Short mmCIF file of C-alpha atoms in Angstrom, two decimals:
data_model
loop_
_atom_site.label_atom_id
_atom_site.label_comp_id
_atom_site.label_asym_id
_atom_site.label_seq_id
_atom_site.Cartn_x
_atom_site.Cartn_y
_atom_site.Cartn_z
CA UNK A 403 31.57 -10.39 13.44
CA UNK A 404 35.28 -10.03 12.87
CA UNK A 405 36.22 -8.42 9.57
CA UNK A 406 39.66 -10.02 9.82
CA UNK A 407 38.38 -13.58 9.93
CA UNK A 408 40.05 -16.01 7.49
CA UNK A 409 38.81 -15.75 3.93
CA UNK A 410 36.59 -18.50 2.57
CA UNK A 411 36.75 -17.32 -1.02
CA UNK A 412 38.02 -20.66 -2.34
CA UNK A 413 35.35 -22.73 -4.10
CA UNK A 414 33.74 -25.49 -2.06
CA UNK A 415 32.33 -28.80 -3.24
CA UNK A 416 29.60 -28.73 -0.57
CA UNK A 417 26.16 -27.99 -1.97
CA UNK A 418 24.62 -24.61 -1.28
CA UNK A 419 21.36 -24.36 0.69
CA UNK A 420 18.44 -25.64 -1.35
CA UNK A 421 16.74 -22.26 -1.81
CA UNK A 422 19.97 -20.62 -2.94
CA UNK A 423 20.90 -23.62 -5.06
CA UNK A 424 17.52 -23.37 -6.81
CA UNK A 425 18.23 -19.74 -7.64
CA UNK A 426 21.64 -20.59 -9.11
CA UNK A 427 20.12 -23.49 -11.07
CA UNK A 428 17.50 -21.18 -12.58
CA UNK A 429 20.18 -18.56 -13.36
CA UNK A 430 22.21 -21.18 -15.24
CA UNK A 431 19.21 -22.63 -17.08
CA UNK A 432 17.35 -19.39 -17.88
CA UNK A 433 19.83 -16.52 -17.45
CA UNK A 434 17.84 -13.98 -19.46
CA UNK A 435 14.39 -14.81 -18.07
CA UNK A 436 12.89 -12.14 -15.79
CA UNK A 437 12.70 -12.92 -12.09
CA UNK A 438 11.59 -9.51 -10.74
CA UNK A 439 9.76 -6.68 -12.49
CA UNK A 440 9.43 -3.43 -10.54
CA UNK A 441 8.03 -0.50 -12.50
CA UNK A 442 10.37 0.04 -15.44
CA UNK A 443 13.08 -2.19 -13.90
CA UNK A 444 13.37 -5.80 -15.05
CA UNK A 445 15.91 -8.05 -13.35
CA UNK A 446 16.92 -11.28 -15.04
CA UNK A 447 17.87 -14.46 -13.21
CA UNK A 448 21.52 -13.93 -14.18
CA UNK A 449 21.60 -10.40 -12.77
CA UNK A 450 19.63 -11.41 -9.68
CA UNK A 451 22.10 -14.21 -8.87
CA UNK A 452 25.02 -11.87 -9.50
CA UNK A 453 23.59 -9.22 -7.14
CA UNK A 454 22.92 -11.86 -4.46
CA UNK A 455 26.52 -13.08 -4.65
CA UNK A 456 27.91 -9.54 -4.46
CA UNK A 457 25.72 -8.50 -1.55
CA UNK A 458 26.49 -11.64 0.46
CA UNK A 459 30.20 -11.00 -0.15
CA UNK A 460 29.91 -7.37 0.95
CA UNK A 461 28.10 -8.45 4.12
CA UNK A 462 30.79 -11.02 4.86
CA UNK A 463 33.50 -8.43 4.27
CA UNK A 464 32.11 -6.19 7.03
CA UNK A 465 31.99 -9.12 9.42
CA UNK A 466 28.46 -10.53 9.12
CA UNK A 467 28.51 -14.24 9.92
CA UNK A 468 26.05 -17.16 10.07
CA UNK A 469 23.42 -16.54 12.73
CA UNK A 470 23.81 -12.75 12.69
CA UNK A 471 20.64 -10.74 12.13
CA UNK A 472 20.25 -8.40 9.14
CA UNK A 473 17.30 -5.98 9.17
CA UNK A 474 15.53 -5.41 5.85
CA UNK A 475 13.42 -2.28 6.33
CA UNK A 476 12.55 -2.16 2.64
CA UNK A 477 9.03 -3.37 1.90
CA UNK A 478 8.37 -4.53 -1.65
CA UNK A 479 11.26 -3.64 -3.92
CA UNK A 480 13.85 -5.55 -5.91
CA UNK A 481 16.52 -4.73 -3.31
CA UNK A 482 14.47 -6.47 -0.61
CA UNK A 483 14.14 -9.60 -2.76
CA UNK A 484 17.90 -9.59 -3.45
CA UNK A 485 18.78 -9.03 0.20
CA UNK A 486 16.62 -11.94 1.43
CA UNK A 487 18.60 -14.38 -0.71
CA UNK A 488 21.98 -12.77 0.01
CA UNK A 489 21.40 -13.16 3.74
CA UNK A 490 20.38 -16.81 3.28
CA UNK A 491 23.44 -17.46 1.08
CA UNK A 492 25.64 -16.21 3.89
CA UNK A 493 23.79 -18.19 6.56
CA UNK A 494 22.71 -15.09 8.48
CA UNK A 495 19.12 -14.38 9.55
CA UNK A 496 16.93 -12.09 7.45
CA UNK A 497 14.59 -9.84 9.45
CA UNK A 498 12.14 -8.01 7.13
CA UNK A 499 10.40 -5.26 9.11
CA UNK A 500 7.26 -3.24 8.43
CA UNK A 501 8.21 -0.03 6.61
CA UNK A 502 5.65 1.85 8.71
CA UNK A 503 7.34 1.14 12.03
CA UNK A 504 8.18 4.31 13.93
CA UNK A 505 11.63 4.90 15.54
CA UNK A 506 10.42 3.90 19.03
CA UNK A 507 9.03 0.63 17.64
CA UNK A 508 12.26 -0.07 15.81
CA UNK A 509 14.35 0.63 18.90
CA UNK A 510 12.55 -2.07 20.90
CA UNK A 511 13.07 -4.61 18.12
CA UNK A 512 16.70 -3.62 17.60
CA UNK A 513 17.42 -4.12 21.31
CA UNK A 514 16.10 -7.69 21.04
CA UNK A 515 17.69 -8.47 17.68
CA UNK A 516 21.16 -6.97 18.14
CA UNK A 517 21.49 -6.71 14.35
CA UNK A 518 24.73 -6.86 12.42
CA UNK A 519 23.45 -4.66 9.56
CA UNK A 520 20.46 -2.57 8.50
CA UNK A 521 19.03 -1.81 5.05
CA UNK A 522 16.35 0.82 4.53
CA UNK A 523 15.18 3.47 2.09
CA UNK A 524 16.98 6.80 2.02
CA UNK A 525 13.73 8.57 2.85
CA UNK A 526 13.79 6.75 6.22
CA UNK A 527 17.26 7.93 7.15
CA UNK A 528 16.05 10.86 9.24
CA UNK A 529 14.07 8.52 11.48
CA UNK A 530 16.84 5.93 11.69
CA UNK A 531 19.29 8.63 12.76
CA UNK A 532 17.32 8.79 16.02
CA UNK A 533 18.53 5.29 16.92
CA UNK A 534 21.64 5.33 19.11
CA UNK A 535 24.89 4.15 17.58
CA UNK A 536 25.50 1.62 20.36
CA UNK A 537 22.30 -0.19 19.29
CA UNK A 538 23.06 -0.02 15.57
CA UNK A 539 26.46 1.33 14.49
CA UNK A 540 26.15 4.06 11.88
CA UNK A 541 28.63 2.28 9.60
CA UNK A 542 26.26 -0.73 9.50
CA UNK A 543 23.32 1.28 8.08
CA UNK A 544 22.79 1.28 4.32
CA UNK A 545 20.13 3.06 2.26
CA UNK A 546 18.48 2.47 -1.09
CA UNK A 547 18.38 5.65 -3.18
CA UNK A 548 15.27 5.71 -5.37
CA UNK A 549 14.31 8.33 -7.94
CA UNK A 550 12.03 10.22 -5.58
CA UNK A 551 14.51 10.35 -2.72
CA UNK A 552 17.38 11.40 -4.97
CA UNK A 553 15.46 14.58 -5.85
CA UNK A 554 15.04 15.66 -2.22
CA UNK A 555 17.75 17.70 -0.52
CA UNK A 556 16.80 16.34 2.92
CA UNK A 557 17.45 12.76 1.79
CA UNK A 558 21.09 13.10 0.89
CA UNK A 559 23.37 10.24 1.95
CA UNK A 560 27.09 9.85 2.14
CA UNK A 561 28.40 7.99 -0.90
CA UNK A 562 29.58 5.05 1.21
CA UNK A 563 26.29 4.32 3.00
CA UNK A 564 24.09 3.70 -0.02
CA UNK A 565 22.95 0.26 -1.15
CA UNK A 566 24.52 0.94 -4.52
CA UNK A 567 27.95 1.73 -3.07
CA UNK A 568 27.82 -1.15 -0.60
CA UNK A 569 26.93 -3.82 -3.13
CA UNK A 570 29.64 -2.48 -5.47
CA UNK A 571 32.23 -2.77 -2.68
CA UNK A 572 32.46 -6.55 -3.07
CA UNK A 573 35.96 -7.42 -4.13
CA UNK A 574 36.47 -11.11 -4.84
CA UNK A 575 33.00 -12.65 -4.96
CA UNK A 576 32.99 -15.44 -2.42
CA UNK A 577 31.60 -18.96 -2.48
CA UNK A 578 29.86 -19.99 0.73
CA UNK A 579 29.46 -23.50 2.12
CA UNK A 580 26.11 -25.16 2.56
CA UNK A 581 24.19 -23.74 5.49
CA UNK A 582 22.32 -25.86 8.02
CA UNK A 583 18.71 -26.16 6.74
CA UNK A 584 17.51 -26.36 10.35
CA UNK A 585 19.28 -23.19 11.46
CA UNK A 586 17.15 -20.08 11.86
CA UNK A 587 17.03 -18.25 8.52
CA UNK A 588 14.11 -15.82 8.92
CA UNK A 589 12.44 -13.76 11.64
CA UNK A 590 9.03 -12.20 10.97
CA UNK A 591 6.98 -9.98 13.25
CA UNK A 592 3.46 -10.86 14.26
CA UNK A 593 1.14 -9.25 16.79
CA UNK A 594 1.81 -9.93 20.44
CA UNK A 595 -0.81 -10.18 23.17
CA UNK A 596 0.94 -7.42 25.15
CA UNK A 597 1.25 -5.09 22.16
CA UNK A 598 4.90 -5.97 21.55
CA UNK A 599 5.47 -7.83 18.27
CA UNK A 600 6.48 -11.47 18.49
CA UNK A 601 9.39 -12.58 16.34
CA UNK A 602 8.47 -15.79 14.53
CA UNK A 603 11.53 -17.90 13.72
CA UNK A 604 11.65 -20.07 10.59
CA UNK A 605 14.38 -22.32 9.27
CA UNK A 606 14.99 -22.87 5.57
CA UNK A 607 13.45 -26.32 5.96
CA UNK A 608 9.96 -24.96 6.73
CA UNK A 609 10.25 -22.50 3.83
CA UNK A 610 11.26 -25.34 1.51
CA UNK A 611 8.12 -27.29 2.40
CA UNK A 612 6.00 -24.19 1.76
CA UNK A 613 7.69 -23.77 -1.62
CA UNK A 614 6.98 -27.41 -2.46
CA UNK A 615 3.28 -26.82 -1.79
CA UNK A 616 3.34 -23.78 -4.08
CA UNK A 617 4.92 -25.92 -6.81
CA UNK A 618 2.17 -28.48 -6.35
CA UNK A 619 -0.39 -25.73 -6.97
CA UNK A 620 1.05 -24.95 -10.41
CA UNK A 621 3.88 -22.46 -9.92
CA UNK A 622 6.39 -22.59 -12.77
CA UNK A 623 8.12 -20.63 -15.54
CA UNK A 624 4.79 -19.54 -17.04
CA UNK A 625 3.73 -17.92 -13.75
CA UNK A 626 3.75 -14.14 -13.48
CA UNK A 627 2.91 -13.45 -9.87
CA UNK A 628 1.74 -10.01 -8.82
CA UNK A 629 3.02 -9.71 -5.27
CA UNK A 630 0.56 -7.63 -3.25
CA UNK A 631 1.50 -8.86 0.21
CA UNK A 632 4.60 -7.17 1.62
CA UNK A 633 7.90 -9.00 1.89
CA UNK A 634 7.75 -8.41 5.64
CA UNK A 635 4.73 -10.77 5.79
CA UNK A 636 4.86 -14.54 5.44
CA UNK A 637 2.82 -14.85 2.20
CA UNK A 638 5.21 -12.43 0.48
CA UNK A 639 8.29 -14.36 1.60
CA UNK A 640 6.83 -17.74 0.59
CA UNK A 641 5.81 -16.40 -2.81
CA UNK A 642 9.26 -14.87 -3.34
CA UNK A 643 10.92 -18.22 -2.58
CA UNK A 644 8.42 -20.14 -4.71
CA UNK A 645 8.92 -17.79 -7.66
CA UNK A 646 12.71 -17.95 -7.55
CA UNK A 647 12.76 -21.73 -7.04
CA UNK A 648 10.45 -22.49 -9.97
CA UNK A 649 11.67 -20.02 -12.59
CA UNK A 650 8.58 -17.82 -12.23
CA UNK A 651 8.51 -14.02 -12.52
CA UNK A 652 7.45 -11.80 -9.62
CA UNK A 653 5.87 -8.42 -10.41
CA UNK A 654 6.00 -5.66 -7.79
CA UNK A 655 3.26 -3.03 -8.14
CA UNK A 656 4.28 0.65 -8.11
CA UNK A 657 2.87 1.52 -4.68
CA UNK A 658 3.92 1.25 -1.03
CA UNK A 659 0.50 0.19 0.28
CA UNK A 660 -2.39 -1.48 -1.50
CA UNK A 661 -3.66 0.60 -4.42
CA UNK A 662 -6.30 -0.94 -6.67
CA UNK A 663 -5.34 1.15 -9.68
CA UNK A 664 -1.64 0.28 -9.41
CA UNK A 665 -2.45 -3.41 -9.09
CA UNK A 666 -4.77 -3.49 -12.08
CA UNK A 667 -2.28 -1.48 -14.14
CA UNK A 668 0.41 -4.04 -13.32
CA UNK A 669 -1.85 -6.95 -14.27
CA UNK A 670 -2.63 -5.33 -17.63
CA UNK A 671 0.91 -4.18 -18.42
CA UNK A 672 2.76 -7.34 -17.36
CA UNK A 673 0.06 -9.95 -18.08
CA UNK A 674 0.11 -11.25 -14.51
CA UNK A 675 -1.34 -14.73 -14.02
CA UNK A 676 -1.64 -15.04 -10.25
CA UNK A 677 -2.45 -12.68 -7.40
CA UNK A 678 -3.04 -12.99 -3.67
CA UNK A 679 -5.11 -10.35 -1.85
CA UNK A 680 -7.13 -9.78 1.30
CA UNK A 681 -10.90 -9.46 1.08
CA UNK A 682 -10.38 -5.68 1.27
CA UNK A 683 -7.99 -5.90 -1.69
CA UNK A 684 -10.49 -7.96 -3.68
CA UNK A 685 -13.22 -5.38 -3.03
CA UNK A 686 -10.88 -2.54 -4.05
CA UNK A 687 -9.97 -4.33 -7.28
CA UNK A 688 -13.67 -4.63 -8.13
CA UNK A 689 -14.36 -0.98 -7.31
CA UNK A 690 -11.36 0.27 -9.32
CA UNK A 691 -12.09 -1.96 -12.30
CA UNK A 692 -15.64 -0.60 -12.51
CA UNK A 693 -14.29 2.97 -12.60
CA UNK A 694 -11.86 2.25 -15.45
CA UNK A 695 -11.67 -1.19 -16.97
CA UNK A 696 -8.27 -2.81 -17.58
CA UNK A 697 -7.53 -5.91 -19.60
CA UNK A 698 -7.11 -8.65 -16.99
CA UNK A 699 -7.79 -11.79 -18.99
CA UNK A 700 -4.31 -13.10 -18.17
CA UNK A 701 -5.42 -13.76 -14.57
CA UNK A 702 -5.90 -17.44 -13.85
CA UNK A 703 -5.84 -17.45 -10.03
CA UNK A 704 -6.80 -15.01 -7.31
CA UNK A 705 -6.33 -16.18 -3.72
CA UNK A 706 -8.04 -14.36 -0.87
CA UNK A 707 -5.96 -14.77 2.27
CA UNK A 708 -8.54 -14.26 4.99
CA UNK A 709 -11.86 -15.85 5.84
CA UNK A 710 -13.92 -12.68 5.31
CA UNK A 711 -14.68 -13.27 1.62
CA UNK A 712 -18.47 -13.18 1.72
CA UNK A 713 -20.69 -14.95 -0.78
CA UNK A 714 -21.57 -11.55 -2.28
CA UNK A 715 -17.92 -10.51 -2.64
CA UNK A 716 -17.08 -13.88 -4.15
CA UNK A 717 -19.84 -13.52 -6.74
CA UNK A 718 -18.98 -9.89 -7.57
CA UNK A 719 -15.32 -10.74 -8.10
CA UNK A 720 -16.15 -13.59 -10.47
CA UNK A 721 -18.58 -11.39 -12.39
CA UNK A 722 -15.98 -8.62 -12.71
CA UNK A 723 -12.85 -10.64 -13.53
CA UNK A 724 -14.18 -13.92 -14.87
CA UNK A 725 -12.51 -16.16 -12.27
CA UNK A 726 -13.72 -17.21 -8.81
CA UNK A 727 -11.48 -16.11 -5.94
CA UNK A 728 -10.05 -19.00 -3.94
CA UNK A 729 -10.19 -18.64 -0.17
CA UNK A 730 -7.05 -19.60 1.72
CA UNK A 731 -5.82 -18.61 5.12
CA UNK A 732 -2.78 -19.36 7.15
CA UNK A 733 -0.59 -17.85 9.79
CA UNK A 734 2.95 -16.58 10.10
CA UNK A 735 3.78 -19.53 12.34
CA UNK A 736 2.51 -22.14 9.84
CA UNK A 737 2.25 -21.07 6.19
CA UNK A 738 0.47 -23.25 3.66
CA UNK A 739 -1.11 -25.55 6.23
CA UNK A 740 -4.44 -25.62 4.36
CA UNK A 741 -5.58 -27.11 1.06
CA UNK A 742 -8.73 -26.32 -0.95
CA UNK A 743 -11.99 -27.31 0.65
CA UNK A 744 -15.11 -28.61 -1.00
CA UNK A 745 -16.01 -25.16 -2.36
CA UNK A 746 -14.00 -22.17 -3.56
CA UNK A 747 -14.80 -20.46 -0.27
CA UNK A 748 -13.67 -23.18 2.14
CA UNK A 749 -10.40 -24.80 3.20
CA UNK A 750 -9.31 -27.81 5.14
CA UNK A 751 -6.07 -28.70 6.86
CA UNK A 752 -3.53 -30.99 5.25
CA UNK A 753 -4.22 -34.57 6.42
CA UNK A 754 -2.90 -35.33 9.90
CA UNK A 755 -1.63 -31.80 10.56
CA UNK A 756 -4.46 -30.21 12.58
CA UNK A 757 -6.63 -30.91 15.60
CA UNK A 758 -9.49 -29.04 17.26
CA UNK A 759 -9.40 -29.52 21.01
CA UNK A 760 -11.44 -28.48 24.03
CA UNK A 761 -10.16 -26.95 27.25
CA UNK A 762 -8.95 -30.36 28.44
CA UNK A 763 -6.95 -31.00 25.28
CA UNK A 764 -9.38 -33.62 23.97
CA UNK A 765 -10.53 -33.66 20.34
CA UNK A 766 -13.93 -32.07 19.78
CA UNK A 767 -16.67 -33.61 17.66
CA UNK A 768 -17.81 -32.42 14.23
CA UNK A 769 -19.44 -28.95 14.21
CA UNK A 770 -18.22 -28.19 17.74
CA UNK A 771 -15.84 -25.26 18.29
CA UNK A 772 -12.32 -26.02 19.44
CA UNK A 773 -8.84 -24.57 19.62
CA UNK A 774 -6.88 -25.13 16.42
CA UNK A 775 -3.64 -27.04 17.05
CA UNK A 776 -1.07 -27.65 14.31
CA UNK A 777 1.83 -29.99 13.64
CA UNK A 778 2.79 -29.42 10.00
CA UNK A 779 6.13 -29.47 8.19
CA UNK A 780 5.93 -25.71 7.56
CA UNK A 781 5.65 -25.01 11.29
CA UNK A 782 7.97 -22.40 12.77
CA UNK A 783 10.79 -23.12 15.19
CA UNK A 784 9.31 -20.91 17.89
CA UNK A 785 9.36 -17.33 19.11
CA UNK A 786 12.70 -15.55 19.11
CA UNK A 787 13.50 -14.18 22.56
CA UNK A 788 17.13 -13.12 22.16
CA UNK A 789 20.25 -14.35 20.33
CA UNK A 790 20.43 -18.09 20.91
CA UNK A 791 17.12 -18.22 22.80
CA UNK A 792 13.92 -19.44 21.09
CA UNK A 793 10.69 -20.43 22.83
CA UNK A 794 9.68 -23.61 20.99
CA UNK A 795 5.96 -22.92 21.69
CA UNK A 796 4.91 -26.56 21.26
CA UNK A 797 3.42 -29.01 23.71
CA UNK A 798 5.10 -32.24 24.73
CA UNK A 799 3.70 -34.04 21.67
CA UNK A 800 4.88 -31.41 19.20
CA UNK A 801 1.57 -29.60 18.69
CA UNK A 802 1.40 -25.82 18.42
CA UNK A 803 -1.69 -24.41 20.16
CA UNK A 804 -2.67 -21.44 18.01
CA UNK A 805 -5.21 -19.90 20.39
CA UNK A 806 -7.63 -19.60 17.44
CA UNK A 807 -11.11 -21.10 17.65
CA UNK A 808 -12.41 -23.02 14.64
CA UNK A 809 -15.10 -25.49 13.67
CA UNK A 810 -14.95 -28.43 11.27
CA UNK A 811 -17.89 -29.64 9.21
CA UNK A 812 -18.72 -33.15 8.03
CA UNK A 813 -16.53 -32.66 4.93
CA UNK A 814 -13.50 -31.66 6.98
CA UNK A 815 -13.73 -28.01 5.95
CA UNK A 816 -12.63 -25.46 8.54
CA UNK A 817 -14.26 -22.20 9.60
CA UNK A 818 -12.45 -19.72 11.83
CA UNK A 819 -14.54 -18.43 14.72
CA UNK A 820 -11.96 -16.05 16.22
#
């Protein structure tokens, strides 16, 4: 991370990474189409691409290089969506972190990550100040100033450490060469067996396959996706990439955590077409809609991301909103590994990508429980241990043993058991 490294501002004929190239293609083809709507803020593809270029340049100018980690402690906001693509454009590694992490949790992750830069909300600055400068230099911390924070005297920031000032600091906007699609591009936290989060490493290649599957399911310019899952979770990241790659519009509800009223308001106001929720979120949408009905006839798809969508909940949702919820589940290590099953409430693995095995590693018979093992093109690289060290977490034949028990019926549909 040397700020005096030779400039690479001259244009290059090498193609940009596919995800970034898709953004730039959409910006050229549909410059005035909305890509992100957040409250009363609408960002067009042209502005989004411009902000991505400026932020990647500003990061490069302070010495961030390919392979460096950049923490995005931002949750669901337009700045988080911009930062994800800016980091990928540069070839660095985006690390979206849960906005509810406490300082002691962040310190442990920062020790492992050795980040080159940090982005958070100004309201979090007090907590971040507790982190020692040798772990995260103060001049590498930047804060988004929102309307609420700007009205609070305890959330004042120096002019040069705000997101707004940092992104405006870009001088000559740089052009970056194509990044290795198999290099680590994303680290996401998932629960660890010892209480310490695991860092799941993904390359752009696995994200590209996940995006392709989203395109196959109908994503396109007519899609208005209400993004309920945070951008520090895999479904949020995949849906961000799918939206940007296909010319869709992503709507961010005006709430930090799930709020049924805010979600229904966003569906009504912005005519959202697609939404992904947990079974809890589906139940909350029903409850809130019955209290005060919103116009939700624009909805064409609701995906429930866990396997707890009971028959009763399924029926109540269809009665309330006029569409049946579609059950899907996945995991941070292997997004989009399932396809629709034989009913709206079942799923099955993509052909040839899953096995159920017993304790000896042999395939189990139909209806018998077994450990779910995966070998799919969206599979992660492994678990990040430290810079340059990743535990591949696959067996000798390339299979990832998930530790989850499942059962398969005669139709090939899967049911999680634990």
